[in-house]
Short mmCIF file of C-alpha atoms in Angstrom, two decimals:
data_model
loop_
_atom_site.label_atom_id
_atom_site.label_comp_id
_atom_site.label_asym_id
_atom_site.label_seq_id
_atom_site.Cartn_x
_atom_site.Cartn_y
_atom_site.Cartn_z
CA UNK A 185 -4.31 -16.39 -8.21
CA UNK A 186 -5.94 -19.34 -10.05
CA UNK A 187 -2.68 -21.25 -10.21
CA UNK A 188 -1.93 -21.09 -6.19
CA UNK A 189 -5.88 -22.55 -6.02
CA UNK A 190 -4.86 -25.58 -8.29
CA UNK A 191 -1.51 -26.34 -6.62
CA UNK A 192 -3.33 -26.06 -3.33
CA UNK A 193 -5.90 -28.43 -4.60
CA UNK A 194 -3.17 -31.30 -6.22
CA UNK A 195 -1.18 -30.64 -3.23
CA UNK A 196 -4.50 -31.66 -1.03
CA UNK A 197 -4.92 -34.84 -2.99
CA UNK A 198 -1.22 -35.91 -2.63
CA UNK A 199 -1.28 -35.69 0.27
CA UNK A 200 -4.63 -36.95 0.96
CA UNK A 201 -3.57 -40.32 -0.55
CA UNK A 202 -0.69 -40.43 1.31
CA UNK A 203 -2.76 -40.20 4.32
CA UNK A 204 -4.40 -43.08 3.57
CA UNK A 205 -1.17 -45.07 2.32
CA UNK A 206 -0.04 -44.85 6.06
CA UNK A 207 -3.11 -45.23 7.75
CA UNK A 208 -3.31 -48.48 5.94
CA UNK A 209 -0.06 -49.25 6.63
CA UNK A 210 -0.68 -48.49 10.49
CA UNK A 211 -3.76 -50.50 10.62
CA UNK A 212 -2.15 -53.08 8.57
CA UNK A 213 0.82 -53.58 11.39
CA UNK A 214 -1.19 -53.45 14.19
CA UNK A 215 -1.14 -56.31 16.10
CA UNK A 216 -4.74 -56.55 17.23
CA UNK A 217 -5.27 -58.38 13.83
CA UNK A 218 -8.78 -56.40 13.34
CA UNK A 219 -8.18 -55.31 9.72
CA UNK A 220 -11.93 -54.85 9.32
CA UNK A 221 -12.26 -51.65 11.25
CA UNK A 222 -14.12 -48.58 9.19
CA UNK A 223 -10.95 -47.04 9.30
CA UNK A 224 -9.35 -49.51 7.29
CA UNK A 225 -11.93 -50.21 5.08
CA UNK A 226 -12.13 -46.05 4.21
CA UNK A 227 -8.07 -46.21 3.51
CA UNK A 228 -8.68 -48.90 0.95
CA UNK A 229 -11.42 -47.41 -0.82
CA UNK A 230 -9.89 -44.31 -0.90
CA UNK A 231 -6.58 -45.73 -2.29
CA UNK A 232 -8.40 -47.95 -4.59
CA UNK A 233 -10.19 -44.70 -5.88
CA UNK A 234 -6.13 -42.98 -6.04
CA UNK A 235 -5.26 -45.79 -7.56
CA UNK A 236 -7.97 -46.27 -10.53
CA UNK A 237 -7.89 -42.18 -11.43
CA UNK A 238 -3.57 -43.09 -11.32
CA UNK A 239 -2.67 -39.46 -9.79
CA UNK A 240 0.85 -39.67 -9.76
CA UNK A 241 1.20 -41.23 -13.42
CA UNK A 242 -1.35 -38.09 -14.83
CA UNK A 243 1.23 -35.66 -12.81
CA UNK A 244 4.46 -36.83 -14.45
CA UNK A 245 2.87 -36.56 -17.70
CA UNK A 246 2.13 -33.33 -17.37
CA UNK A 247 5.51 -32.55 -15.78
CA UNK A 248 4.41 -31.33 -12.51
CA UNK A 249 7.27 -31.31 -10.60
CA UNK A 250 8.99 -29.42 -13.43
CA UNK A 251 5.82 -26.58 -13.40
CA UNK A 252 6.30 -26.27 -9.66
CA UNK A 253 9.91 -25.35 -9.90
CA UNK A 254 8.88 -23.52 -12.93
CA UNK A 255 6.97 -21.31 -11.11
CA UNK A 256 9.13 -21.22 -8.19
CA UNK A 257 11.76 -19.59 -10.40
CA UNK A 258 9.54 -17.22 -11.58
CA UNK A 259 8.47 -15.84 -8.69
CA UNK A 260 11.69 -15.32 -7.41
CA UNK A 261 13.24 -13.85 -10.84
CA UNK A 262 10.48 -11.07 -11.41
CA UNK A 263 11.98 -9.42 -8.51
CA UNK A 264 15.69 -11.11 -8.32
CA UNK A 265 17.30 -7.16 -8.05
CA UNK A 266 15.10 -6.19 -5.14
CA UNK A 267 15.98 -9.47 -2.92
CA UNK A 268 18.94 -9.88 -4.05
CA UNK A 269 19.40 -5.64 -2.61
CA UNK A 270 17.57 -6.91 0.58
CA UNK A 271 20.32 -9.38 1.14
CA UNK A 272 23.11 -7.53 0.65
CA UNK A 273 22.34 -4.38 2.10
CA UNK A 274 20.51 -6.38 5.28
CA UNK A 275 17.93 -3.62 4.88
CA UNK A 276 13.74 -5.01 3.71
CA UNK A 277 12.72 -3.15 1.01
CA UNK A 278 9.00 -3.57 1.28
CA UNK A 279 8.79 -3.22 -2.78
CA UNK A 280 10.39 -6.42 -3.19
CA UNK A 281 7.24 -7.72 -4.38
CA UNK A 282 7.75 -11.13 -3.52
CA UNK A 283 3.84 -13.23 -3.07
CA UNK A 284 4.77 -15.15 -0.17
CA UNK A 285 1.57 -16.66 -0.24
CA UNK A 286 2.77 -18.30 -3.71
CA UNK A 287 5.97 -19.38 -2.11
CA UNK A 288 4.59 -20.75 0.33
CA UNK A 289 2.12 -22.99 -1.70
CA UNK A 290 4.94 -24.03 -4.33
CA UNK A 291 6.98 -25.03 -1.51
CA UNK A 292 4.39 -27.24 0.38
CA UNK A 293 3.01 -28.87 -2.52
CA UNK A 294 7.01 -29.65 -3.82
CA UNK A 295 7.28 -31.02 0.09
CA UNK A 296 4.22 -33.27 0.00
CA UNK A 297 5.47 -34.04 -3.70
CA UNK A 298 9.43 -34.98 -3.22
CA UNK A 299 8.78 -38.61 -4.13
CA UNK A 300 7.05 -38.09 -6.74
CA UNK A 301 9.80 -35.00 -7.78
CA UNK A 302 13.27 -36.38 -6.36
CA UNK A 303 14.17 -37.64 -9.99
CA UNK A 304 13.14 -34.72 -11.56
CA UNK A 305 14.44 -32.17 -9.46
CA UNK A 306 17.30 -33.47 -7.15
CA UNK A 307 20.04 -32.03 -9.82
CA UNK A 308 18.19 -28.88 -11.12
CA UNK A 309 20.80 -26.35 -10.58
CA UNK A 310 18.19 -23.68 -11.26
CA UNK A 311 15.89 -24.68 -8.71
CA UNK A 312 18.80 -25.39 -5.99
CA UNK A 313 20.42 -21.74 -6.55
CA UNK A 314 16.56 -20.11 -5.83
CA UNK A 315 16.25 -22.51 -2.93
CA UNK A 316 19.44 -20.95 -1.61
CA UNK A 317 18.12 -17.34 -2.26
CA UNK A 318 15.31 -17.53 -0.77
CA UNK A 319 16.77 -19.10 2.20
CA UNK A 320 18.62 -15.76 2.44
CA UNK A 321 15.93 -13.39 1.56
CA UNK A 322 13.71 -15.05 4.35
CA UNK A 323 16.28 -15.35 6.79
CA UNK A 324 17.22 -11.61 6.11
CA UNK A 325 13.37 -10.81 6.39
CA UNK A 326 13.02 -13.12 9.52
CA UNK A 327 16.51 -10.90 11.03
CA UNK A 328 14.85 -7.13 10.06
CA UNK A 329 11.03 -7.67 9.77
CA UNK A 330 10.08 -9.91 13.03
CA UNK A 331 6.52 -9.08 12.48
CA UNK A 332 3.91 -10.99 11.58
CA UNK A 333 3.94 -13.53 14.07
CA UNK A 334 7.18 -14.39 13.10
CA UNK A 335 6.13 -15.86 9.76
CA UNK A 336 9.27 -16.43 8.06
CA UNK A 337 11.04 -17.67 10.52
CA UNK A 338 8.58 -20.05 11.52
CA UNK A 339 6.95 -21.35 8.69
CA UNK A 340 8.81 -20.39 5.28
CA UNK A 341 12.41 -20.69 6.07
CA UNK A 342 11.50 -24.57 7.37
CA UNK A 343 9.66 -24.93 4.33
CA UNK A 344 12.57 -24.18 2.32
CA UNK A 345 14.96 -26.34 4.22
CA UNK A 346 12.38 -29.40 3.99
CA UNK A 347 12.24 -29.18 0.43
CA UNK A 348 15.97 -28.73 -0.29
CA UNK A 349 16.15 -31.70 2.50
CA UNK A 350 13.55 -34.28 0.44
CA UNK A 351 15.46 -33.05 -3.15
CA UNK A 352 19.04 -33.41 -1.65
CA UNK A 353 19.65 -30.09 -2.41
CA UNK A 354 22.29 -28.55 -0.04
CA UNK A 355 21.50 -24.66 0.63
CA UNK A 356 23.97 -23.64 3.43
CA UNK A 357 27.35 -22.60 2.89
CA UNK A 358 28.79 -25.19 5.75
CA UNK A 359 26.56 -28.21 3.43
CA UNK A 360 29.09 -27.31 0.52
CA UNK A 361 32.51 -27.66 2.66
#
């Protein structure tokens, strides 16, 4: 899917400048005073370069926070009666039709995105209620379908919790009491 290809590929330059926002900041603090070292000098090009193309500016205007939940949403609705049947019934229907692979991409580039999407997502209703779902769904999955490596319990259901974490989002039951 061409969309999962483009998140992936914002996601890696998010996060790529990040990287080099803390390895200045590292470098910057440490106390040998040697600011000079190639390391440095390749954090502060490549945040100068961040900078001048202004990525995070160019992804509010095109309200990519809002696409990523967007999508999120989607994913989950097109098959809403199946998961919401896996939950319930504690039983995997294998037709559920969920990508994963999608999931999992919306909900690492919202992660490596949450200060750039806290004000636009941290009271979206809509995007807390699928969080919550598909905390279920996966945790149901991870209960009944231990397979693959333990995928879901290992790297989806923490994904969901980080980004509900980084929105303040609460998803459990005991967060609401």
């Amino acid at each position: 899917m061409f969309q999962v290809k483009i998140i992936t590929f914002i996601q890696d330059l998010i996060v790529e400048k990040q990287d080099a926002e803390k390895t200045l900041l590292s470098l910057s603090k440490d106390d040998s005073g040697n600011t000079s070292s190639a390391s440095f000098d390749e954090a502060k090009e490549r945040l100068r370069q961040y900078n001048l193309l202004g990525l995070e500016v160019k992804l509010q205007e095109q309200q990519w926070c809002r696409q990523l939940s967007t999508l999120l949403v989607q994913q989950l609705s097109q098959h809403l009666d199946k998961i919401l049947a896996t939950i319930k019934t504690h039983q995997v229907n294998s037709e559920a039709g969920v990508d994963h692979d999608v999931v999992e991409k919306v909900l690492s580039a919202l992660i490596a995105s949450s200060s750039l999407c806290l004000n636009d997502l941290e009271n979206d209703t809509e995007l807390r209620t699928v969080l919550k779902i598909l905390y279920n769904y996966y945790s149901e999955l991870a209960r009944t379908d231990p397979g693959d490596d333990d995928y879901f319990a290992t790297v989806v259901i923490p994904l969901v919790e980080e980004v509900s974490n980084k929105l303040n989002m609460k998803i459990h039951q005991h967060d609401e009491l």
